[in-house]
Coordinates of C-alpha atoms in Angstrom, one line a residue:
M24 CA 24.9 -75.3 -2.8
T25 CA 25.4 -75.3 -6.6
A26 CA 29.0 -75.9 -7.9
A27 CA 31.5 -73.1 -8.2
R28 CA 30.4 -70.1 -10.2
S29 CA 31.1 -69.8 -13.9
G30 CA 31.7 -66.4 -15.6
P31 CA 32.4 -62.9 -14.2
A32 CA 30.8 -61.7 -11.0
F33 CA 28.8 -58.5 -11.2
S34 CA 26.5 -56.3 -9.1
V35 CA 22.9 -56.5 -9.9
H36 CA 22.7 -52.8 -8.9
D37 CA 24.7 -52.1 -12.0
I38 CA 23.7 -55.0 -14.4
P39 CA 20.3 -56.8 -14.4
F40 CA 20.3 -60.5 -14.0
S41 CA 18.6 -61.9 -17.0
A42 CA 19.1 -64.4 -20.0
Y43 CA 19.1 -64.4 -23.7
G44 CA 15.6 -64.1 -25.1
S45 CA 13.9 -63.1 -21.9
W46 CA 11.6 -60.2 -21.6
F47 CA 12.2 -59.8 -17.9
D48 CA 15.1 -59.5 -15.5
I49 CA 15.9 -59.7 -11.8
S50 CA 17.0 -56.4 -10.5
P51 CA 16.5 -53.7 -7.8
V52 CA 16.1 -51.1 -10.6
V53 CA 12.4 -50.7 -11.1
A54 CA 12.3 -47.3 -13.0
E55 CA 14.5 -44.6 -14.2
K56 CA 17.1 -44.0 -11.5
T57 CA 14.9 -45.8 -9.0
Y58 CA 16.4 -48.6 -6.9
A59 CA 14.1 -50.7 -4.6
E60 CA 15.3 -52.3 -1.4
D61 CA 14.5 -55.8 -2.7
L62 CA 15.2 -57.5 -6.0
H63 CA 12.2 -57.4 -8.4
L64 CA 11.1 -59.4 -11.3
V65 CA 11.0 -56.5 -13.9
S66 CA 9.2 -57.0 -17.1
H67 CA 9.9 -55.0 -20.3
Q68 CA 6.7 -56.0 -22.1
N69 CA 4.5 -53.0 -22.5
G70 CA 7.1 -50.7 -20.9
M71 CA 9.3 -51.3 -17.8
H72 CA 7.5 -52.6 -14.8
G73 CA 8.6 -54.1 -11.5
V74 CA 5.9 -56.8 -11.2
L75 CA 7.0 -59.1 -8.3
R76 CA 9.0 -58.3 -5.2
L77 CA 11.4 -61.2 -4.3
V78 CA 12.1 -61.2 -0.6
P79 CA 14.3 -63.6 1.4
L80 CA 12.7 -64.1 4.9
A81 CA 14.0 -65.4 8.2
P82 CA 12.5 -68.9 8.9
T83 CA 11.5 -67.9 12.3
G84 CA 9.3 -64.8 12.6
G85 CA 9.1 -64.2 8.9
E86 CA 11.0 -61.0 9.0
R87 CA 12.9 -59.7 6.0
A88 CA 16.4 -61.4 6.1
E89 CA 19.5 -59.2 5.4
T90 CA 21.3 -61.1 2.7
R91 CA 24.2 -60.6 0.4
V92 CA 23.3 -60.8 -3.4
E93 CA 25.9 -62.4 -5.7
A94 CA 25.4 -62.8 -9.5
T95 CA 27.3 -64.4 -12.2
P96 CA 26.0 -65.4 -15.7
G97 CA 23.6 -68.3 -15.1
L98 CA 23.1 -68.0 -11.2
L99 CA 21.8 -65.4 -8.8
T100 CA 22.2 -66.0 -5.1
W101 CA 21.0 -64.5 -1.8
T102 CA 22.9 -65.6 1.2
D103 CA 23.2 -64.9 4.9
G104 CA 24.7 -66.8 7.9
Q105 CA 21.6 -69.1 8.1
G106 CA 21.0 -70.1 4.5
H107 CA 20.7 -69.2 0.8
V108 CA 18.4 -68.9 -2.1
E109 CA 19.4 -69.5 -5.7
L110 CA 17.7 -68.4 -8.9
A111 CA 18.4 -69.5 -12.5
Y112 CA 16.7 -69.2 -15.8
E113 CA 15.2 -72.5 -17.1
A114 CA 13.9 -70.8 -20.2
P115 CA 13.6 -67.3 -21.4
D116 CA 10.1 -66.9 -19.7
T117 CA 10.8 -69.1 -16.6
V118 CA 13.0 -69.0 -13.6
R119 CA 13.6 -71.6 -11.0
L120 CA 14.3 -70.8 -7.3
R121 CA 15.7 -73.1 -4.7
G122 CA 16.4 -72.3 -1.1
S123 CA 17.7 -73.7 2.2
G124 CA 17.8 -72.1 5.7
L125 CA 15.7 -69.1 4.4
D126 CA 12.0 -68.7 3.5
F127 CA 11.1 -66.7 0.6
G128 CA 8.3 -64.3 -0.3
V129 CA 7.1 -63.7 -3.9
L130 CA 4.9 -60.6 -3.6
A131 CA 3.0 -58.2 -5.9
A132 CA 5.1 -55.0 -6.2
A133 CA 2.0 -52.8 -6.8
P134 CA 0.0 -52.5 -3.4
T135 CA -3.2 -51.2 -5.1
L136 CA -5.5 -52.9 -7.7
T137 CA -7.8 -50.7 -9.7
P138 CA -9.9 -51.5 -12.8
F139 CA -6.9 -50.2 -14.9
S140 CA -3.7 -50.8 -12.9
G141 CA -2.1 -53.0 -10.4
T142 CA -1.8 -56.7 -10.0
Y143 CA -4.6 -59.3 -9.3
F144 CA -3.7 -62.4 -7.4
Y145 CA -5.4 -65.7 -7.2
D146 CA -5.1 -69.5 -6.6
D147 CA -5.4 -71.3 -10.0
P148 CA -7.1 -74.7 -9.4
V149 CA -6.3 -75.9 -12.9
A150 CA -2.6 -75.4 -12.7
N151 CA -2.3 -76.0 -8.9
A152 CA -0.4 -72.8 -8.9
H153 CA -0.7 -69.1 -7.7
V154 CA -1.0 -66.5 -10.4
F155 CA -0.4 -62.7 -10.5
T156 CA -2.0 -60.8 -13.4
S157 CA -0.5 -57.5 -14.3
Y158 CA -2.4 -54.7 -15.9
E159 CA 0.8 -52.9 -16.6
T160 CA 2.5 -55.7 -18.6
G161 CA -0.7 -57.4 -19.8
R162 CA 0.9 -60.7 -18.7
R163 CA 0.4 -63.4 -16.0
Y164 CA 3.1 -64.6 -13.6
R165 CA 2.6 -68.1 -12.3
V166 CA 4.3 -69.4 -9.2
T167 CA 4.4 -73.3 -8.9
L168 CA 5.6 -75.1 -5.8
L169 CA 8.0 -78.0 -6.6
S170 CA 9.1 -78.9 -3.1
G171 CA 8.7 -77.5 0.4
A172 CA 5.5 -75.9 1.5
L173 CA 3.6 -72.7 1.0
A174 CA 2.3 -70.6 3.9
E175 CA -1.3 -69.5 3.6
P176 CA -1.4 -67.0 0.6
T177 CA -2.0 -63.4 1.3
G178 CA -4.5 -61.4 -0.5
S179 CA -5.9 -64.1 -2.9
Q180 CA -8.7 -62.5 -4.9
A181 CA -8.3 -59.3 -3.0
L182 CA -9.5 -56.1 -4.6
G183 CA -8.3 -52.5 -3.8
S184 CA -5.3 -52.1 -1.6
A185 CA -3.9 -55.3 -0.1
D186 CA -0.7 -57.2 0.3
R187 CA -0.6 -60.1 -2.2
G188 CA 1.7 -63.0 -2.5
V189 CA 3.0 -66.3 -1.3
T190 CA 5.7 -67.5 1.1
V191 CA 7.6 -70.7 0.5
T192 CA 9.1 -72.5 3.4
A193 CA 11.1 -75.8 3.8
P194 CA 11.2 -78.4 6.7
A195 CA 14.3 -78.2 9.0
D196 CA 17.4 -79.1 7.2
G197 CA 15.4 -79.3 3.9
C198 CA 15.1 -77.4 0.7
W199 CA 12.3 -75.7 -1.1
E200 CA 11.9 -75.1 -4.8
I201 CA 9.5 -73.1 -7.0
A202 CA 9.2 -72.0 -10.6
I203 CA 8.0 -68.5 -11.8
E204 CA 6.8 -68.2 -15.4
E205 CA 5.8 -65.1 -17.4
L206 CA 2.9 -66.1 -19.7
D207 CA 0.1 -64.8 -21.8
A208 CA -3.4 -66.1 -21.1
A209 CA -2.9 -69.7 -20.3
R210 CA -0.6 -72.8 -20.8
P211 CA -0.4 -76.3 -19.4
P212 CA 0.5 -76.7 -15.7
Y213 CA 4.2 -76.2 -15.2
A214 CA 6.5 -79.3 -15.3
P215 CA 10.2 -79.1 -14.6
S216 CA 12.4 -79.8 -17.6
A217 CA 15.4 -80.8 -15.5
P218 CA 16.7 -80.9 -11.9
F219 CA 17.9 -77.4 -10.6
D220 CA 21.7 -78.0 -10.9
A221 CA 21.1 -79.0 -14.5
V222 CA 19.2 -75.9 -15.1
V223 CA 22.1 -73.9 -13.8
A224 CA 24.6 -75.8 -15.9
S225 CA 22.4 -75.2 -19.0
A226 CA 22.2 -71.6 -18.3
R227 CA 25.9 -71.2 -17.9
A228 CA 26.6 -73.2 -21.0
A229 CA 24.4 -71.1 -23.1
F230 CA 26.3 -67.9 -22.0
A231 CA 29.7 -69.7 -22.4
D232 CA 28.8 -70.6 -26.0
F233 CA 27.8 -67.1 -26.8
V234 CA 31.0 -65.5 -25.3
D235 CA 33.1 -68.1 -27.1
A236 CA 31.5 -67.1 -30.3
V237 CA 31.6 -63.3 -30.0
A238 CA 34.9 -62.9 -28.2
P239 CA 37.1 -66.0 -29.0
W240 CA 40.1 -63.6 -29.0
R241 CA 39.7 -62.6 -25.3
S242 CA 42.6 -62.9 -23.0
D243 CA 44.1 -61.4 -19.8
A244 CA 44.6 -58.3 -22.0
T245 CA 40.9 -57.8 -22.4
P246 CA 39.6 -58.4 -18.8
A247 CA 36.2 -56.9 -19.5
A248 CA 35.3 -59.0 -22.5
E249 CA 33.2 -61.7 -20.8
L250 CA 31.2 -59.1 -18.8
A251 CA 30.7 -57.0 -22.0
A252 CA 29.4 -60.1 -23.7
Y253 CA 27.1 -60.8 -20.8
V254 CA 25.6 -57.3 -21.0
V255 CA 24.7 -57.9 -24.6
W256 CA 23.6 -61.5 -24.2
S257 CA 21.3 -60.7 -21.2
A258 CA 19.7 -57.8 -22.9
T259 CA 18.7 -59.7 -25.9
V260 CA 14.9 -60.4 -26.2
A261 CA 13.0 -62.8 -28.3
A262 CA 10.9 -61.4 -31.2
K263 CA 7.6 -60.4 -29.7
G264 CA 5.2 -57.6 -30.1
L265 CA 6.6 -54.9 -32.3
V266 CA 10.2 -56.3 -32.0
T267 CA 10.1 -58.2 -35.3
R268 CA 13.3 -60.1 -34.7
P269 CA 15.5 -61.2 -31.8
G270 CA 16.6 -57.8 -30.6
V271 CA 19.4 -56.4 -28.3
L272 CA 17.7 -53.8 -26.1
M273 CA 19.9 -50.9 -25.1
S274 CA 19.5 -52.1 -21.6
K275 CA 17.1 -54.1 -19.3
H276 CA 17.1 -51.1 -17.1
W277 CA 15.0 -48.1 -18.1
M278 CA 16.6 -47.6 -21.5
D279 CA 14.8 -50.7 -22.8
K280 CA 14.4 -49.9 -26.4
V281 CA 16.2 -50.3 -29.7
W282 CA 17.1 -46.8 -31.0
S283 CA 17.8 -46.4 -34.7
W284 CA 21.6 -45.8 -34.4
D285 CA 22.5 -47.7 -31.3
H286 CA 21.6 -51.0 -32.9
C287 CA 24.4 -50.5 -35.5
F288 CA 27.1 -50.9 -32.8
N289 CA 25.5 -54.0 -31.5
A290 CA 25.3 -55.5 -34.9
L291 CA 29.0 -54.8 -35.6
A292 CA 30.1 -56.5 -32.3
L293 CA 28.0 -59.5 -33.1
A294 CA 29.0 -59.8 -36.7
E295 CA 31.8 -62.3 -36.6
G296 CA 30.6 -64.7 -33.9
S297 CA 26.8 -64.5 -34.1
P298 CA 26.1 -63.3 -37.7
E299 CA 22.4 -64.0 -37.9
L300 CA 21.8 -62.0 -34.7
A301 CA 24.0 -59.3 -36.1
R302 CA 21.8 -59.1 -39.2
D303 CA 18.7 -59.0 -37.1
Q304 CA 20.1 -56.0 -35.2
F305 CA 20.9 -54.1 -38.4
H306 CA 17.5 -54.8 -40.0
L307 CA 15.2 -54.4 -37.0
P308 CA 14.5 -50.7 -37.3
F309 CA 14.4 -51.0 -41.1
D310 CA 11.4 -53.4 -40.6
H311 CA 9.5 -50.2 -39.4
Q312 CA 10.7 -47.8 -42.2
D313 CA 7.8 -45.6 -43.1
E314 CA 6.5 -44.3 -46.5
S315 CA 9.0 -41.4 -46.6
G316 CA 11.9 -43.7 -46.1
A317 CA 12.4 -42.5 -42.5
L318 CA 13.5 -44.9 -39.7
P319 CA 11.7 -44.7 -36.5
D320 CA 13.4 -43.1 -33.5
S321 CA 13.0 -46.2 -31.5
V322 CA 11.3 -49.6 -31.3
T323 CA 10.2 -51.6 -28.3
H324 CA 7.7 -54.2 -27.4
S325 CA 4.6 -52.1 -27.6
E326 CA 5.5 -48.9 -29.4
V327 CA 7.3 -47.5 -32.4
L328 CA 8.2 -43.8 -32.2
Y329 CA 8.5 -41.6 -35.3
N330 CA 8.6 -38.1 -33.6
F331 CA 12.4 -38.0 -34.1
V332 CA 14.8 -39.9 -36.3
K333 CA 18.5 -40.8 -35.8
P334 CA 21.6 -40.0 -37.9
P335 CA 22.3 -42.0 -41.1
I336 CA 25.2 -43.9 -40.0
H337 CA 23.7 -47.1 -41.5
G338 CA 25.7 -47.0 -44.7
W339 CA 29.0 -46.7 -42.6
A340 CA 27.7 -49.5 -40.4
F341 CA 26.7 -51.9 -43.2
G342 CA 30.1 -51.5 -44.9
H343 CA 31.8 -52.7 -41.8
L344 CA 29.3 -55.3 -41.1
R345 CA 29.6 -57.0 -44.4
R346 CA 33.3 -57.0 -44.2
T347 CA 33.1 -58.7 -40.8
L348 CA 30.5 -61.3 -41.5
P349 CA 32.0 -64.8 -41.9
T350 CA 29.8 -65.4 -45.0
P351 CA 29.4 -62.4 -47.3
P352 CA 25.8 -61.4 -47.9
D353 CA 24.2 -62.9 -51.0
R354 CA 22.6 -61.0 -53.8
T355 CA 19.2 -61.2 -52.1
E356 CA 20.3 -59.7 -48.9
L357 CA 22.3 -57.1 -50.8
T358 CA 19.3 -56.0 -52.8
Q359 CA 17.2 -55.8 -49.6
V360 CA 19.9 -53.6 -47.9
Y361 CA 20.3 -51.5 -51.0
E362 CA 16.6 -50.8 -51.3
R363 CA 16.4 -49.9 -47.6
L364 CA 19.5 -47.7 -47.6
E365 CA 18.2 -46.0 -50.8
R366 CA 15.0 -45.0 -49.1
W367 CA 16.7 -43.8 -46.0
T368 CA 19.1 -41.8 -48.0
G369 CA 16.1 -40.4 -50.1
F370 CA 14.4 -39.2 -46.8
W371 CA 17.5 -37.0 -46.0
L372 CA 17.7 -35.7 -49.6
T373 CA 14.1 -34.8 -49.9
A374 CA 12.2 -34.4 -46.6
R375 CA 15.2 -32.9 -44.8
R376 CA 16.5 -30.5 -47.5
A377 CA 15.0 -27.1 -47.7
P378 CA 14.1 -25.7 -51.1
G379 CA 17.3 -24.7 -52.9
A380 CA 19.5 -26.2 -50.1
D381 CA 22.4 -28.4 -50.8
L382 CA 22.7 -29.9 -47.4
P383 CA 20.1 -31.6 -45.2
H384 CA 19.3 -30.5 -41.7
Y385 CA 18.2 -31.9 -38.3
Q386 CA 15.0 -30.7 -36.7
H387 CA 16.2 -31.2 -33.1
G388 CA 19.3 -32.4 -31.3
N389 CA 17.5 -35.7 -30.8
D390 CA 17.7 -36.4 -34.5
S391 CA 21.5 -36.3 -34.3
G392 CA 21.6 -38.8 -31.4
W393 CA 23.4 -36.0 -29.4
D394 CA 20.2 -34.7 -27.9
N395 CA 21.4 -31.7 -25.9
A396 CA 24.8 -31.1 -27.5
T397 CA 25.9 -27.4 -27.5
T398 CA 25.8 -27.3 -31.3
F399 CA 22.0 -27.1 -30.9
D400 CA 22.1 -24.2 -28.3
A401 CA 21.5 -21.4 -30.8
E402 CA 18.8 -23.2 -32.8
R403 CA 17.5 -26.7 -33.2
V404 CA 16.6 -26.8 -36.9
V405 CA 20.1 -26.9 -38.1
V406 CA 22.5 -27.9 -40.8
T407 CA 25.4 -29.7 -39.3
A408 CA 28.6 -31.1 -40.6
D409 CA 28.3 -34.5 -39.0
L410 CA 25.0 -35.2 -40.8
A411 CA 26.5 -34.3 -44.2
A412 CA 29.5 -36.5 -43.4
F413 CA 27.4 -39.5 -42.4
L414 CA 25.3 -39.1 -45.5
V415 CA 28.4 -39.0 -47.7
L416 CA 29.6 -42.3 -46.2
Q417 CA 26.1 -43.7 -46.8
L418 CA 26.2 -42.6 -50.4
H419 CA 29.6 -44.3 -51.0
E420 CA 28.0 -47.6 -49.6
L421 CA 25.1 -47.2 -52.1
V422 CA 27.8 -46.8 -54.8
S423 CA 29.4 -50.0 -53.8
L424 CA 26.1 -51.9 -53.6
A425 CA 24.9 -50.6 -56.9
R426 CA 28.1 -51.9 -58.5
E427 CA 27.8 -55.3 -56.9
L428 CA 24.2 -55.4 -58.2
D429 CA 25.3 -54.4 -61.7
D430 CA 23.5 -51.1 -61.8
Q431 CA 26.2 -48.9 -63.2
D432 CA 23.7 -46.0 -63.8
A433 CA 22.7 -45.9 -60.2
A434 CA 26.4 -46.2 -59.0
E435 CA 27.3 -43.1 -61.1
R436 CA 24.3 -41.2 -59.8
W437 CA 25.2 -41.9 -56.2
T438 CA 28.8 -41.0 -56.9
R439 CA 27.8 -37.6 -58.3
T440 CA 25.5 -37.0 -55.2
A441 CA 28.3 -38.0 -52.8
E442 CA 30.6 -35.6 -54.5
E443 CA 28.0 -32.8 -54.4
I444 CA 27.2 -33.2 -50.8
Q445 CA 30.9 -33.4 -49.8
T446 CA 31.7 -30.3 -51.9
A447 CA 28.8 -28.4 -50.2
L448 CA 30.0 -29.6 -46.8
L449 CA 33.4 -28.2 -47.3
D450 CA 32.4 -25.1 -49.2
Q451 CA 29.5 -24.0 -46.8
L452 CA 30.5 -25.3 -43.4
W453 CA 34.3 -25.5 -43.3
T454 CA 36.0 -22.3 -42.2
G455 CA 39.6 -23.4 -42.7
D456 CA 40.0 -24.2 -39.0
R457 CA 36.7 -25.9 -38.1
F458 CA 33.2 -26.9 -39.2
V459 CA 30.2 -24.6 -38.2
A460 CA 26.6 -25.3 -37.9
R461 CA 24.0 -23.2 -39.9
S462 CA 20.5 -22.2 -39.4
A463 CA 18.3 -24.0 -41.9
R464 CA 16.0 -20.9 -42.1
T465 CA 18.3 -17.8 -41.7
G466 CA 21.7 -19.2 -42.9
D467 CA 23.4 -17.9 -39.7
T468 CA 26.4 -19.9 -38.6
W469 CA 28.0 -20.7 -35.3
S470 CA 30.6 -23.0 -33.8
S471 CA 30.8 -24.8 -30.4
A472 CA 33.2 -26.4 -28.1
G473 CA 31.4 -29.7 -28.7
L474 CA 32.9 -32.9 -30.2
L475 CA 29.8 -33.0 -32.5
D476 CA 31.4 -30.3 -34.7
L477 CA 34.4 -32.6 -35.3
M478 CA 32.5 -35.7 -36.3
P479 CA 33.2 -35.2 -40.0
I480 CA 36.4 -37.1 -39.2
A481 CA 34.3 -40.1 -39.8
L482 CA 34.8 -39.5 -43.5
G483 CA 38.3 -40.8 -42.9
E484 CA 40.2 -41.3 -46.3
H485 CA 37.6 -39.2 -48.1
L486 CA 38.7 -36.0 -46.3
P487 CA 41.4 -33.7 -47.7
G488 CA 44.5 -34.3 -45.7
D489 CA 44.7 -30.8 -44.3
V490 CA 41.1 -31.0 -43.0
A491 CA 41.6 -34.3 -41.4
G492 CA 44.8 -33.1 -39.7
T493 CA 43.1 -30.0 -38.3
L494 CA 40.2 -32.1 -37.0
A495 CA 42.7 -34.5 -35.4
D496 CA 44.4 -31.6 -33.6
H497 CA 41.0 -30.4 -32.3
I498 CA 40.0 -33.9 -31.3
K499 CA 43.2 -34.2 -29.1
A500 CA 42.0 -31.3 -27.1
H501 CA 38.9 -33.4 -26.1
L502 CA 41.0 -36.2 -24.7
T503 CA 40.9 -36.7 -21.0
P504 CA 42.7 -39.6 -19.2
Y505 CA 39.5 -41.6 -19.8
G506 CA 38.6 -40.7 -23.4
L507 CA 36.9 -38.2 -25.6
A508 CA 34.8 -35.6 -23.7
T509 CA 31.8 -34.5 -25.8
E510 CA 32.3 -30.9 -24.6
L511 CA 35.7 -29.4 -24.0
P512 CA 36.2 -29.5 -20.2
T513 CA 37.4 -25.8 -20.4
S514 CA 34.1 -24.9 -22.0
P515 CA 31.7 -22.7 -19.8
H516 CA 29.0 -25.2 -21.0
Y517 CA 30.7 -28.3 -19.8
L518 CA 28.7 -30.3 -17.3
A519 CA 30.1 -33.4 -15.6
D520 CA 26.8 -35.3 -15.9
G521 CA 25.5 -33.2 -18.8
Y522 CA 24.6 -36.0 -21.1
W523 CA 26.1 -34.8 -24.5
R524 CA 27.6 -31.7 -22.9
G525 CA 30.8 -33.3 -21.5
P526 CA 30.5 -37.1 -20.7
I527 CA 32.3 -39.7 -22.7
W528 CA 30.1 -41.8 -25.0
A529 CA 30.8 -45.0 -26.8
P530 CA 29.4 -44.3 -30.3
A531 CA 31.3 -41.0 -30.6
T532 CA 34.5 -42.9 -29.5
V533 CA 34.0 -45.7 -32.1
L534 CA 33.2 -43.3 -35.0
V535 CA 36.1 -40.9 -34.3
E536 CA 38.5 -43.8 -33.7
D537 CA 37.5 -45.4 -37.0
G538 CA 37.6 -42.1 -39.0
L539 CA 41.0 -41.2 -37.6
R540 CA 42.4 -44.6 -38.5
R541 CA 41.2 -44.4 -41.9
A542 CA 42.6 -40.9 -42.3
G543 CA 46.0 -42.1 -41.4
H544 CA 46.1 -40.8 -37.8
E545 CA 46.7 -44.2 -36.3
R546 CA 48.6 -43.2 -33.2
L547 CA 45.8 -40.9 -32.0
A548 CA 43.2 -43.6 -32.8
D549 CA 45.3 -46.1 -30.8
D550 CA 45.3 -43.7 -27.9
I551 CA 41.6 -43.2 -28.0
S552 CA 40.9 -46.9 -28.2
A553 CA 43.2 -47.7 -25.3
R554 CA 41.7 -45.0 -23.1
F555 CA 38.1 -46.2 -23.7
R556 CA 38.9 -49.8 -23.2
A557 CA 40.7 -49.0 -19.9
L558 CA 37.6 -46.9 -18.9
C559 CA 35.3 -49.9 -19.5
E560 CA 37.6 -52.3 -17.7
T561 CA 37.6 -50.0 -14.7
H562 CA 34.1 -48.4 -14.6
G563 CA 31.9 -50.8 -16.5
F564 CA 29.5 -50.3 -19.4
A565 CA 27.4 -47.3 -18.4
E566 CA 25.4 -45.2 -20.8
N567 CA 28.1 -42.5 -20.5
F568 CA 30.9 -41.6 -18.2
D569 CA 32.2 -38.5 -16.4
A570 CA 35.0 -37.3 -18.6
L571 CA 37.2 -36.2 -15.6
T572 CA 36.7 -39.0 -13.1
G573 CA 35.6 -42.0 -15.3
T574 CA 32.6 -42.6 -13.2
G575 CA 29.7 -44.4 -14.9
L576 CA 26.6 -42.2 -15.4
R577 CA 22.9 -42.8 -16.1
D578 CA 21.9 -46.4 -17.1
R579 CA 24.8 -48.6 -15.9
A580 CA 24.2 -51.6 -18.3
Y581 CA 24.2 -50.2 -21.8
T582 CA 24.7 -52.5 -24.7
W583 CA 26.3 -50.1 -27.2
T584 CA 28.9 -49.4 -24.6
A585 CA 29.6 -53.1 -24.1
S586 CA 29.5 -53.7 -27.8
S587 CA 31.9 -50.8 -28.5
Y588 CA 34.3 -52.3 -26.0
L589 CA 34.1 -55.7 -27.8
L590 CA 34.6 -53.9 -31.2
L591 CA 37.7 -51.9 -30.0
A592 CA 39.1 -54.9 -28.1
R593 CA 38.8 -57.2 -31.0
A594 CA 40.4 -54.7 -33.4
H595 CA 43.2 -54.1 -31.0
H596 CA 43.8 -57.8 -30.6
L597 CA 43.9 -58.3 -34.4
R598 CA 46.4 -55.4 -34.9
E599 CA 48.6 -56.9 -32.1
E600 CA 48.4 -60.3 -33.7
A601 CA 49.4 -58.9 -37.1
R602 CA 52.2 -56.8 -35.6
T603 CA 53.6 -59.8 -33.7
G604 CA 53.3 -62.0 -36.7
E605 CA 55.2 -59.5 -38.8
A606 CA 57.9 -59.2 -36.1
V607 CA 58.2 -63.0 -36.0
V608 CA 58.6 -63.1 -39.8

């Protein structure tokens, strides 16, 4: 067996086993909310596809062995009373497997091959290996025997419906070993780069270096920091296809995309310890900015979607990003960011402002990122307060950038626009007690019991004190023991697993916490931070959480949740460090 584990243990039912840069993972999750009996090699090229089924087998009889699966960063293990199988990443596109006391099947997950779907399987005489070719991913998966023996392959060159795959076995008291690669059309025959134990050690070291960089402040007071870092590290893919830079997917479960606001939270969590990767996260959607200045809704390996957009939090995000980066952005980078934010802001001020309107509008809840929030129940083409607030913050960042770039005329222009938008926000949507939403066509207004209506708190110090205080009071009503419910639990529209109609979400938490703190409501901000951190430490890094029980919901390995934990934990650590230092002095 390999030496004692390194890093936090986790369940592969919740978090896929993968490695930085890889486009595949090892997991039983093969589709949205779909769990297979066996672990699969699941590729995220050309979509999410379970390509290979990985099956531990009894050495006598060849029956499926009932094993316990254990995972830590760097090593995945199947064990039973008779033996074990270990798996580690040798490279982003290659895993090594070693076993003793158990045989092992590597089988095509798709049972049927058609001219347009499924997996073809054959023995490659050039590489002396067995190859699966997947129509779904457009890639090949090559299995090379390093030690032990292969039983007679099943389904080699078979067409139509057939079992396809290989079984590796070992002599009594011996070990077997194989390598599995994901590749394009061809490459030289596989040759191991190092012994198996060295592969494991290297994989562990790679993650250790990452967590030391992004969370050097971690301690017993932040018990989920290493696992949060693993969720982010393991969901990072190499630049490939339409992903123009190394990218942190939202998950290597079914939410395997980069959405155009989620990426901001990952960038912020990475800023101090992995600044280049942080910059890549911020810029990746901007690489696909269209002629109107709009960002895509999402980017993944083989598609870029423009049918919706996401809210303009990017000025807010870049302001925080550049204050956190260890080396401030140079003039070239500031110029690029300025131009990109200018075009993105222009989109909202032109394409999303109706003739004569002062404020921009969303065309659907999806544009806000809060897809089905109750704010959008009355209508979907809606002027909302959160949008105006985020745009004001983005305009303030443009002012700051223009000044740094010595463009005083632009700075004055953006200052006037920010003042005009904020004035319209308060004059047209603030009732004296709450913000309302307004139909972009009829002008009708309404309010909801949703947290979205309170998101102008993100303006922080820019809000009048009485407005910030009133919003803070309303925000307190959304606090459950676990954090901020996105719909008041007393609302008739509250749903425990209602997506944005009740569950706790990381981005709302971070934006509200930051705005409250900048508005001077630090005690409430501290409380929100503490509850969310405790939630993650108990229930993990799910896409969202039941607001009344804390149970993780939907995709259970979501990077913006992990990144938000890292952001809040680091900020809390720094505040405690400053407080302790002041007390000592």
